[in-house]
Amino acid sequence: MLLNPNNGRLHCPKPSQFLHPQRPKCFLFPNCPRSPCFTSKSKFCNLSLLLPRKSGKGFGIRALAEPGVSTNGPQGYPQPYSVKIPVGDRHILVETGHIGRQASASVTVTDGETIVYTSVCLADVPSEPSDFFPLSVHYQERFSAAGRTSGGFFKREGRAKDHEVLICRLIDRPLRPTMLNGFYHETQILSWVLSYDGLHSPDSLAVTAAGIAVALSEVPNSKTVAGVRVGLIGDKFIVNPTTKEMEDSELDLLLAGTDNAILMIEGYCDFLPEEKLLQAVEVGQEAVRAICNEVEALVKKCGKAKMLDAIKLPPPELYNHVEEIAGGELVRALQIRDKIPRRKALLSLEGEVLTILTEKGYVSKDAALGGSETTPDILEDEDEDEEVVVDGEVDEGDVHIKPSLRKSTPLFFSEVDVKLVFKEVTSKFLRRRIVEGGRRSDGRSPDEIRPINSKCGLLPRAHGSALFTRGETQSLAVVTLGDKQMAQRIDNLVGVDEWKRFYLQYTFPPSCVGEVGRNGAPSRREIGHGMLAERALEPILPSEDDFPYTVRVESTITESNGSSSMASVCGGCLALQDAGVPIKCSIVGIAMGMVLETEEFGGDGAPLILSDITGSEDASGDMDFKVAGNEDGVTAFQMDIKVSGITLPVMREALLQAKNGRKHIIAEMLKCSPPPSRTLSKYAPLIHIMKVKPEKVNLIIGSGGKKVKSIIEETGVDAIDTQEDGIVKITARDLASIEKAKAIITNLTMVPTIGDIYRNCEIKSIAPYGVFVEIAPGREGLCHISELSSNWLAKAEDAFKVGDHIDVKLIEVNEKGQLRLSHRALLPDTDPEKASAKQPTGDTKDVVGSQETSDKGRKKIISIRKGDLAEDISSPKNNTAENTLLPQKKFIRRLVTPAKDRLNINKDKTKKSSSEVVNSVSSNGESTLVNGEANIG
């Protein structure tokens, strides 16, 4: 209590009764509504609050800047300061004091012309204590940074995109382990990309900017954090490579840490060996160390004092009390192998401890056994004149001390402190069990993998499905195949449309852990785990030329007890095989854990690496290291550290132990029953790829897409996708629809050759100078009036009308691609001197059709007998949509395909299953002549 120096009267209570007991003793005005000691009934206050303060220093709860920091800027703000830090083969520019001066700290980091702005703010009043540091991170890429605006209806940036969420996680994960326990002021990190040059990636800059901003702010943390990206081109590692360099890189590694330890790594590669990864981590750690050393010098010049007084920890004696009350029961509960019964036992035990320490009060066992203890009672003498001395009493003037017996006073603690301590004690007992006994909660040794069971083909209508179970973790993976329309579009700063033909979506419902919770949009954790599994499986997928499908994998976690993202990798690999995707090899994933300080529990001091960790080992351990790949190398890896960091030797040991675990899991997956089908499902769509001349693509699309829409409606195919290089993909549910669409497109895009003959062609329109004849769908040519008949015609209408069918011959193609046709060239010559063949009589031995050609002045007769005709018609190999015979008086129209395409079609027709992918790509769109006639099929 504060005493008035004038009259000794008591004024207001201690400020600590209104403020957090560990807060700095620096207050707002008491009558200010934001002041913690403000009350409408208060009549007294501390006189020191009314004393004048030096100008230039604002009032606030948080501690002010430490002495020596320059505050000569406007309104007392620190002066702007900037420093260049070498990173790789160039420098980054760090500036503070320019923008966002009212934040606890703000910095801008520039690399090339890419600028990232990051600010750190914290709440004035602490929130309720919890075991989770109140940190939130928000990262946003402004389209204006690249001189663009959103292409959608809403022009303002809104909900964070998936890749922005992933970068938020990259910022959060290395910073959280450096935050000190007991600090409960809500802390927010905001990061924006203000400028982007398309070369220097902003994600690693955002991690470094956040680490610098936290180091400069009042938030108490143990170490400065920085992050870099490492690429591998050839045999050379590159720090913070440009986007162009990353196109040729075999490795994409993002590493964050301090000057002496690694806190977070996330990387993707194409089956790199473990030694290469360790070399990359070593290069990245050296770059991070250089950045952190420069930042430490910056913090000494313009950093703010840390709010160490705001840290509030549970009473130290509470740890002993919890161990004394629950020690024996806790050991027995941790020996329960199954997750749900163990969790219920721990919750029941926690409730008992809470009841004792928060309601009944704690009494030590020694005091309880000893009964009552002797305590002095303070008594006041009622009568000052009477002196009574009793045996055992001591005369002390007006006050007599009389020995008396009284029970021990119970000790009470807050519920939050008890819960925090109980969790830490439980973690301590679990770690001790693993180190001392060599056995984990489920009875396994440190390097032992849980039992594995897998099966495929569970869902009959899905294109591929698999159920992968490892211990109490289970993933249901489902694969769906589709065309380009099913691809996922990504809107980025560059402005170039990016389409993902493979993506994995991870779902973690609350039911998988036997709980009730929110079920809505995917959480940040779900997005992060899904991306990790997706990048792990991506290297084994075939190229688009070999497998033109868009592939979607859904992984639904139906049970979870640790390593659910790695279960998604294993289940996704099996589902891909079940869907008939020709993957290069099998991929599996495993999660590794660690107990770092083993000497505390009787160990030798060396870190203890755990294979295939469970949920409790993840929560109580010091590391979560996920590794995906096969026996030869790694495709994806992710590490999060919950302590001050680990060193390269520890990471090397974890990688080698993970490799042995992957070998075991691959062997177990080979026992899958039923095994994956490895063939396309009959419910999967068919995709046919054909090649046309690039300049003919517009003929397929038509004006405003009318032509391609009409082909889709006419043939019943699902979609027709065209590319600028002339590749056409036809997607349908059955082979017949594909054949119809293929025939139309082939006729539409054929390249006519002078001398080609087209039979039974329809007259589309008549003009005074001739008729327009359709020789193929969408392709018309002019037959001049002089080429319509061997006799003179005044008008074309005199001999022909619209809708008539005639035979024509291509005699000219002008520079514009327009066709000139002739009907007269196919008419029989009536001059008896030139006649070289008689007309058919209809007899079976007579000539059915004849054609006169010239070869060096001599006539060559090509005839088809009626017997040959019957053979062609009855031949099953010619009985297709493209190989049809259309008899026409004297001439026969035969639509045939080149031998190569005809062979492929015949093979497809003889197969029983219609699920085989049609993949016959014509090498050119030119027409060929068969028996003197044009091939328009």
Coordinates of C-alpha atoms in Angstrom, one line a residue, residues 218-658:
E218 CA 9.6 -4.9 -27.4
V219 CA 8.6 -8.6 -27.7
P220 CA 10.9 -10.6 -25.6
N221 CA 12.7 -13.3 -27.6
S222 CA 15.8 -15.4 -27.1
K223 CA 17.5 -15.0 -30.5
T224 CA 17.3 -13.2 -33.8
V225 CA 15.8 -15.2 -36.7
A226 CA 16.6 -15.0 -40.4
G227 CA 15.7 -17.1 -43.4
V228 CA 17.2 -17.9 -46.9
R229 CA 16.4 -20.0 -49.9
V230 CA 19.0 -22.5 -51.2
G231 CA 19.1 -23.8 -54.8
L232 CA 21.2 -26.4 -56.5
I233 CA 22.3 -25.9 -60.1
G234 CA 24.7 -28.5 -61.3
D235 CA 27.0 -29.1 -58.3
K236 CA 26.8 -25.5 -57.0
F237 CA 24.6 -24.3 -54.2
I238 CA 23.1 -20.8 -54.6
V239 CA 21.8 -18.7 -51.8
N240 CA 18.6 -16.8 -52.6
P241 CA 18.5 -17.8 -56.3
T242 CA 16.4 -15.8 -58.7
T243 CA 13.2 -17.2 -60.2
K244 CA 15.1 -17.9 -63.5
E245 CA 17.8 -19.8 -61.6
M246 CA 15.2 -21.8 -59.8
E247 CA 13.9 -23.1 -63.1
D248 CA 17.1 -25.1 -63.5
S249 CA 17.5 -25.9 -59.8
E250 CA 17.3 -29.5 -58.5
L251 CA 16.5 -28.3 -55.0
D252 CA 14.1 -25.8 -53.4
L253 CA 15.1 -25.4 -49.8
L254 CA 14.0 -22.7 -47.4
L255 CA 15.9 -22.6 -44.2
A256 CA 15.4 -20.4 -41.1
G257 CA 17.5 -20.3 -37.9
T258 CA 19.7 -18.3 -35.6
D259 CA 23.4 -17.6 -35.5
N260 CA 24.1 -21.0 -34.1
A261 CA 21.2 -23.3 -34.7
I262 CA 18.6 -24.4 -37.2
L263 CA 14.9 -23.8 -36.4
M264 CA 13.0 -24.6 -39.5
I265 CA 13.6 -26.2 -42.9
E266 CA 11.2 -27.0 -45.7
G267 CA 12.5 -28.3 -49.0
Y268 CA 11.5 -30.2 -52.2
C269 CA 13.8 -32.0 -54.6
D270 CA 14.0 -34.8 -57.1
F271 CA 15.4 -37.8 -55.2
L272 CA 18.5 -36.1 -53.8
P273 CA 20.6 -38.1 -51.5
E274 CA 20.8 -37.2 -47.8
E275 CA 24.4 -36.0 -48.0
K276 CA 23.4 -33.4 -50.6
L277 CA 20.7 -32.1 -48.4
L278 CA 23.0 -31.8 -45.5
Q279 CA 25.4 -29.8 -47.6
A280 CA 22.6 -27.5 -48.7
V281 CA 21.6 -27.0 -45.0
E282 CA 25.1 -26.2 -44.1
V283 CA 25.3 -23.5 -46.9
G284 CA 22.0 -22.0 -45.7
Q285 CA 23.1 -22.0 -42.1
E286 CA 26.2 -20.0 -42.9
A287 CA 24.1 -17.4 -44.8
V288 CA 21.7 -17.2 -41.9
R289 CA 24.5 -16.7 -39.4
A290 CA 25.9 -13.8 -41.4
I291 CA 22.5 -12.1 -41.5
C292 CA 21.9 -12.6 -37.8
N293 CA 25.3 -11.1 -36.9
E294 CA 24.5 -7.9 -38.9
V295 CA 21.0 -7.7 -37.3
E296 CA 22.4 -7.9 -33.8
A297 CA 24.5 -4.8 -34.5
L298 CA 21.4 -3.1 -35.8
V299 CA 19.4 -4.0 -32.7
K300 CA 22.1 -2.5 -30.4
K301 CA 21.7 0.8 -32.3
C302 CA 18.0 1.2 -32.7
G303 CA 16.3 -1.7 -30.9
K304 CA 13.7 -1.2 -28.1
A305 CA 13.9 -2.5 -24.5
K306 CA 12.3 -6.0 -24.1
M307 CA 9.3 -6.3 -21.9
L308 CA 10.9 -8.9 -19.6
D309 CA 8.9 -7.6 -16.6
A310 CA 5.7 -8.7 -18.3
I311 CA 6.7 -12.3 -18.2
K312 CA 4.6 -14.3 -15.7
L313 CA 5.5 -17.9 -14.9
P314 CA 3.7 -20.3 -12.6
P315 CA 5.1 -20.5 -9.0
P316 CA 8.2 -22.8 -9.0
E317 CA 6.8 -24.7 -6.0
L318 CA 3.8 -25.7 -8.0
Y319 CA 5.8 -28.2 -10.1
N320 CA 6.8 -30.1 -7.0
H321 CA 3.2 -30.1 -5.7
V322 CA 1.8 -31.5 -8.9
E323 CA 4.5 -34.2 -9.0
E324 CA 3.7 -35.1 -5.4
I325 CA 0.0 -35.4 -6.0
A326 CA -0.1 -37.1 -9.4
G327 CA 3.3 -38.7 -9.8
G328 CA 2.3 -42.3 -9.4
E329 CA -0.9 -42.1 -11.3
L330 CA 0.8 -40.2 -14.1
V331 CA 3.3 -43.0 -14.6
R332 CA 0.5 -45.6 -14.8
A333 CA -1.5 -43.5 -17.2
L334 CA 1.4 -43.0 -19.6
Q335 CA 1.8 -46.8 -19.8
I336 CA -1.6 -47.2 -21.5
R337 CA -0.9 -48.0 -25.1
D338 CA -4.2 -46.9 -26.8
K339 CA -4.6 -43.2 -27.4
I340 CA -8.2 -42.7 -26.3
P341 CA -8.1 -44.5 -23.0
R342 CA -4.7 -42.8 -22.2
R343 CA -6.2 -39.4 -23.0
K344 CA -9.2 -40.0 -20.8
A345 CA -7.0 -41.2 -17.9
L346 CA -4.9 -38.1 -18.2
L347 CA -7.9 -35.8 -18.3
S348 CA -9.4 -37.5 -15.2
L349 CA -6.1 -37.2 -13.4
E350 CA -5.8 -33.5 -14.4
G351 CA -9.3 -32.9 -12.9
E352 CA -8.3 -34.4 -9.6
V353 CA -5.2 -32.3 -9.4
L354 CA -7.2 -29.1 -10.3
T355 CA -9.7 -29.9 -7.5
I356 CA -7.0 -30.3 -4.9
L357 CA -4.9 -27.3 -5.9
T358 CA -7.7 -24.8 -6.7
E359 CA -10.6 -25.8 -4.4
K360 CA -9.5 -27.9 -1.5
G361 CA -6.1 -26.4 -1.2
Y362 CA -2.7 -28.1 -1.1
V363 CA -1.4 -29.5 2.2
S364 CA 2.0 -31.1 2.1
K365 CA 2.2 -34.8 3.2
D366 CA 4.7 -34.0 6.0
A367 CA 2.3 -31.5 7.5
A368 CA -0.7 -33.9 7.2
L369 CA 1.2 -36.7 8.9
G370 CA 2.5 -34.4 11.7
G371 CA -0.9 -33.2 12.6
S372 CA -1.2 -29.8 14.1
E373 CA 1.8 -27.4 14.3
T374 CA 2.6 -24.9 17.0
T375 CA 2.0 -21.3 15.8
P376 CA 2.1 -18.1 17.8
D377 CA -1.1 -16.2 18.3
I378 CA -0.9 -12.4 18.7
L379 CA -3.2 -11.1 21.5
E380 CA -3.8 -7.5 22.6
D381 CA -4.2 -6.8 26.3
E382 CA -7.6 -5.4 27.0
D383 CA -6.7 -3.7 30.2
E384 CA -3.5 -1.8 30.2
D385 CA -3.4 -1.4 34.0
E386 CA -3.8 -5.0 34.9
E387 CA -0.7 -7.2 34.6
V388 CA -1.4 -10.9 34.5
V389 CA 1.4 -13.2 34.0
V390 CA 0.5 -16.8 33.1
D391 CA 2.9 -19.7 33.1
G392 CA 4.3 -20.0 29.7
E393 CA 3.6 -16.4 28.8
V394 CA 6.1 -13.8 28.2
D395 CA 5.5 -10.2 29.1
E396 CA 6.0 -8.0 26.0
G397 CA 4.4 -4.9 27.2
D398 CA 1.0 -4.4 25.5
V399 CA 1.3 -7.5 23.4
H400 CA 1.5 -11.0 24.7
I401 CA 2.7 -14.0 22.5
K402 CA 0.8 -17.1 23.5
P403 CA 1.8 -20.5 22.0
S404 CA -1.2 -22.3 20.5
L405 CA -1.8 -25.3 18.2
R406 CA -3.3 -24.7 14.8
K407 CA -3.6 -26.7 11.5
S408 CA -1.5 -25.8 8.4
T409 CA -3.0 -23.3 6.1
P410 CA -3.9 -24.9 2.6
L411 CA -2.2 -23.4 -0.4
F412 CA -4.4 -22.4 -3.4
F413 CA -3.3 -21.8 -7.0
S414 CA -4.9 -20.5 -10.1
E415 CA -6.5 -23.0 -12.5
V416 CA -4.5 -21.7 -15.5
D417 CA -1.2 -22.2 -13.6
V418 CA -2.2 -25.7 -12.5
K419 CA -3.1 -26.7 -16.1
L420 CA 0.2 -25.3 -17.5
V421 CA 2.3 -27.1 -14.9
F422 CA 0.4 -30.4 -15.3
K423 CA 1.1 -30.4 -19.0
E424 CA 4.8 -29.7 -18.5
V425 CA 5.0 -32.4 -15.8
T426 CA 3.3 -34.9 -18.1
S427 CA 5.7 -34.1 -20.9
K428 CA 8.6 -34.6 -18.4
F429 CA 7.4 -38.0 -17.3
L430 CA 6.9 -39.1 -20.9
R431 CA 10.4 -38.1 -21.9
R432 CA 11.8 -39.8 -18.8
R433 CA 10.0 -43.0 -19.7
I434 CA 11.4 -43.0 -23.2
V435 CA 15.0 -42.3 -22.1
E436 CA 15.2 -44.4 -18.9
G437 CA 13.1 -47.4 -20.0
G438 CA 13.9 -47.3 -23.7
R439 CA 10.2 -47.8 -24.4
R440 CA 7.6 -45.4 -25.7
S441 CA 3.9 -45.2 -24.6
D442 CA 2.8 -47.9 -27.1
G443 CA 5.7 -50.2 -26.1
R444 CA 7.9 -49.6 -29.2
S445 CA 11.6 -49.0 -29.2
P446 CA 13.0 -45.6 -30.5
D447 CA 13.5 -46.8 -34.1
E448 CA 10.5 -49.1 -34.4
I449 CA 7.6 -48.4 -36.9
R450 CA 4.0 -49.0 -36.0
P451 CA 2.1 -51.9 -37.7
I452 CA 1.1 -51.0 -41.3
N453 CA -2.0 -52.2 -43.2
S454 CA -3.2 -51.0 -46.6
K455 CA -5.9 -51.8 -49.1
C456 CA -7.0 -50.5 -52.5
G457 CA -10.1 -50.3 -54.6
L458 CA -12.5 -49.5 -51.7
L459 CA -14.7 -47.1 -53.6
P460 CA -16.1 -48.7 -56.9
R461 CA -17.1 -45.5 -58.6
A462 CA -14.0 -43.5 -57.8
H463 CA -11.2 -43.6 -60.3
G464 CA -8.7 -44.8 -57.7
S465 CA -8.9 -45.2 -53.9
A466 CA -6.7 -46.5 -51.1
L467 CA -6.9 -46.8 -47.3
F468 CA -3.6 -46.6 -45.5
T469 CA -3.3 -47.4 -41.8
R470 CA -0.2 -47.0 -39.6
G471 CA -0.9 -47.7 -36.0
E472 CA -3.7 -45.3 -35.0
T473 CA -3.2 -43.0 -38.0
Q474 CA -5.3 -43.6 -41.1
S475 CA -5.7 -41.9 -44.4
L476 CA -8.4 -42.5 -47.0
A477 CA -7.0 -41.3 -50.4
V478 CA -9.1 -40.9 -53.5
V479 CA -7.9 -40.0 -57.0
T480 CA -10.0 -38.3 -59.7
L481 CA -8.9 -38.0 -63.3
G482 CA -10.0 -35.3 -65.7
D483 CA -9.0 -33.0 -68.5
K484 CA -7.6 -29.5 -68.5
Q485 CA -10.9 -28.0 -67.3
M486 CA -10.3 -29.7 -64.0
A487 CA -6.9 -28.1 -63.5
Q488 CA -6.5 -25.5 -60.7
R489 CA -5.8 -22.0 -61.8
I490 CA -3.3 -20.0 -59.8
D491 CA -3.4 -16.2 -59.8
N492 CA 0.0 -14.8 -59.0
L493 CA 1.9 -11.5 -59.1
V494 CA 3.6 -12.2 -62.4
G495 CA 0.3 -12.0 -64.3
V496 CA 0.9 -15.3 -66.3
D497 CA -1.9 -17.8 -65.8
E498 CA -0.5 -20.9 -64.1
W499 CA -2.4 -24.2 -64.1
K500 CA -1.8 -27.0 -61.8
R501 CA -2.5 -30.4 -63.4
F502 CA -1.8 -32.2 -60.1
Y503 CA -2.9 -31.1 -56.7
L504 CA -3.5 -32.8 -53.3
Q505 CA -6.1 -31.7 -50.8
Y506 CA -5.8 -32.7 -47.2
T507 CA -8.7 -32.8 -44.8
F508 CA -8.4 -33.2 -41.0
P509 CA -11.9 -33.5 -39.5
P510 CA -12.4 -33.3 -35.7
S511 CA -13.8 -36.8 -35.8
C512 CA -10.4 -38.3 -36.6
V513 CA -9.3 -37.6 -33.0
G514 CA -12.6 -38.4 -31.4
E515 CA -13.5 -34.8 -30.8
V516 CA -16.2 -32.2 -31.7
G517 CA -15.0 -29.1 -33.5
R518 CA -15.3 -26.7 -36.4
N519 CA -15.9 -28.1 -39.8
G520 CA -15.6 -25.5 -42.6
A521 CA -13.0 -23.9 -44.8
P522 CA -9.6 -25.6 -44.7
S523 CA -7.3 -24.4 -41.9
R524 CA -3.7 -23.2 -42.3
R525 CA -2.5 -26.6 -41.0
E526 CA -4.6 -28.5 -43.6
I527 CA -3.3 -26.3 -46.4
G528 CA 0.3 -26.8 -45.2
H529 CA 0.1 -30.5 -44.8
G530 CA -1.6 -30.9 -48.1
M531 CA 1.1 -28.9 -49.9
L532 CA 3.8 -31.0 -48.3
A533 CA 2.2 -34.3 -49.4
E534 CA 1.6 -32.8 -52.9
R535 CA 5.2 -31.7 -53.4
A536 CA 6.4 -35.1 -52.1
L537 CA 4.4 -37.0 -54.8
E538 CA 4.9 -34.6 -57.7
P539 CA 8.3 -36.0 -58.9
I540 CA 6.9 -39.5 -59.5
L541 CA 4.1 -38.3 -61.9
P542 CA 4.4 -38.9 -65.7
S543 CA 4.8 -35.9 -68.0
E544 CA 1.8 -34.4 -69.7
D545 CA 2.8 -35.9 -73.0
D546 CA 2.7 -39.4 -71.6
F547 CA -0.4 -38.9 -69.4
P548 CA -2.5 -36.0 -70.5
Y549 CA -4.8 -36.1 -67.4
T550 CA -5.3 -33.7 -64.6
V551 CA -4.9 -35.6 -61.3
R552 CA -6.6 -34.6 -58.1
V553 CA -5.9 -36.5 -54.8
E554 CA -8.0 -36.1 -51.8
S555 CA -6.6 -37.3 -48.5
T556 CA -9.2 -37.5 -45.6
I557 CA -7.7 -38.4 -42.3
T558 CA -10.1 -40.8 -40.7
E559 CA -7.9 -41.5 -37.6
S560 CA -5.0 -39.5 -36.3
N561 CA -2.3 -40.2 -33.8
G562 CA 0.7 -38.4 -35.4
S563 CA 2.3 -38.4 -38.9
S564 CA -1.0 -37.8 -40.7
S565 CA 0.7 -35.8 -43.5
M566 CA 3.1 -38.7 -44.1
A567 CA 0.2 -41.1 -44.1
S568 CA -1.3 -39.0 -46.9
V569 CA 1.9 -39.5 -48.9
C570 CA 1.7 -43.3 -48.5
G571 CA -2.1 -43.5 -49.2
G572 CA -1.8 -41.0 -52.1
C573 CA 0.9 -43.1 -53.8
L574 CA -1.3 -46.3 -53.5
A575 CA -4.4 -44.4 -54.8
L576 CA -2.4 -43.2 -57.9
Q577 CA -1.5 -46.7 -58.7
D578 CA -5.0 -47.9 -58.3
A579 CA -6.2 -45.2 -60.7
G580 CA -3.8 -46.4 -63.4
V581 CA -1.5 -43.4 -63.2
P582 CA 1.9 -44.7 -64.5
I583 CA 4.1 -43.4 -61.7
K584 CA 7.8 -43.7 -61.8
C585 CA 8.2 -45.4 -58.4
S586 CA 6.6 -45.7 -55.0
I587 CA 7.0 -42.9 -52.4
V588 CA 6.5 -43.1 -48.7
G589 CA 6.8 -40.7 -45.8
I590 CA 7.8 -40.9 -42.1
A591 CA 7.9 -38.4 -39.2
M592 CA 10.9 -38.3 -36.9
G593 CA 11.0 -37.0 -33.3
M594 CA 13.7 -36.2 -30.8
V595 CA 14.4 -35.9 -27.1
L596 CA 17.3 -33.5 -26.9
E597 CA 18.5 -33.2 -23.2
T598 CA 18.7 -36.9 -22.2
E599 CA 21.2 -36.4 -19.4
E600 CA 18.3 -34.9 -17.3
F601 CA 16.7 -38.4 -17.2
G602 CA 19.8 -40.5 -16.8
G603 CA 20.9 -40.7 -20.4
D604 CA 24.3 -40.2 -21.9
G605 CA 23.5 -36.7 -23.1
A606 CA 23.2 -37.6 -26.8
P607 CA 19.9 -36.7 -28.5
L608 CA 17.5 -39.6 -28.8
I609 CA 16.0 -39.9 -32.3
L610 CA 12.5 -41.4 -32.5
S611 CA 11.0 -43.0 -35.7
D612 CA 7.3 -42.7 -36.6
I613 CA 6.3 -40.5 -33.7
T614 CA 2.8 -40.4 -32.3
G615 CA 0.8 -37.3 -31.3
S616 CA 2.0 -37.2 -27.7
E617 CA 5.6 -37.7 -28.7
D618 CA 5.2 -34.8 -31.1
A619 CA 3.7 -32.5 -28.4
S620 CA 6.2 -33.5 -25.7
G621 CA 9.3 -33.9 -28.0
D622 CA 11.7 -31.4 -29.2
M623 CA 11.5 -31.9 -33.0
D624 CA 9.0 -32.8 -35.8
F625 CA 11.0 -33.9 -38.8
K626 CA 9.0 -35.2 -41.8
V627 CA 10.8 -36.9 -44.7
A628 CA 9.3 -38.3 -47.9
G629 CA 11.0 -40.3 -50.6
N630 CA 12.2 -43.8 -51.5
E631 CA 15.3 -46.0 -50.9
D632 CA 17.4 -43.9 -53.2
G633 CA 16.6 -40.3 -52.2
V634 CA 14.3 -37.6 -50.8
T635 CA 11.5 -35.7 -52.5
A636 CA 10.2 -33.6 -49.7
F637 CA 11.2 -32.8 -46.1
Q638 CA 10.0 -30.4 -43.4
M639 CA 11.4 -29.8 -39.9
D640 CA 10.1 -27.8 -37.0
I641 CA 12.1 -27.4 -33.8
K642 CA 10.5 -26.6 -30.5
V643 CA 13.7 -25.8 -28.6
S644 CA 16.6 -23.4 -29.3
G645 CA 17.6 -25.4 -32.4
I646 CA 19.6 -28.4 -33.5
T647 CA 22.9 -28.9 -35.2
L648 CA 24.0 -30.6 -38.4
P649 CA 25.2 -33.9 -36.7
V650 CA 21.8 -34.3 -35.1
M651 CA 20.1 -33.7 -38.4
R652 CA 22.4 -36.2 -40.1
E653 CA 21.5 -38.9 -37.6
A654 CA 17.8 -38.2 -38.1
L655 CA 18.0 -38.4 -41.9
L656 CA 19.8 -41.7 -41.8
Q657 CA 17.3 -43.2 -39.4
A658 CA 14.5 -41.9 -41.6

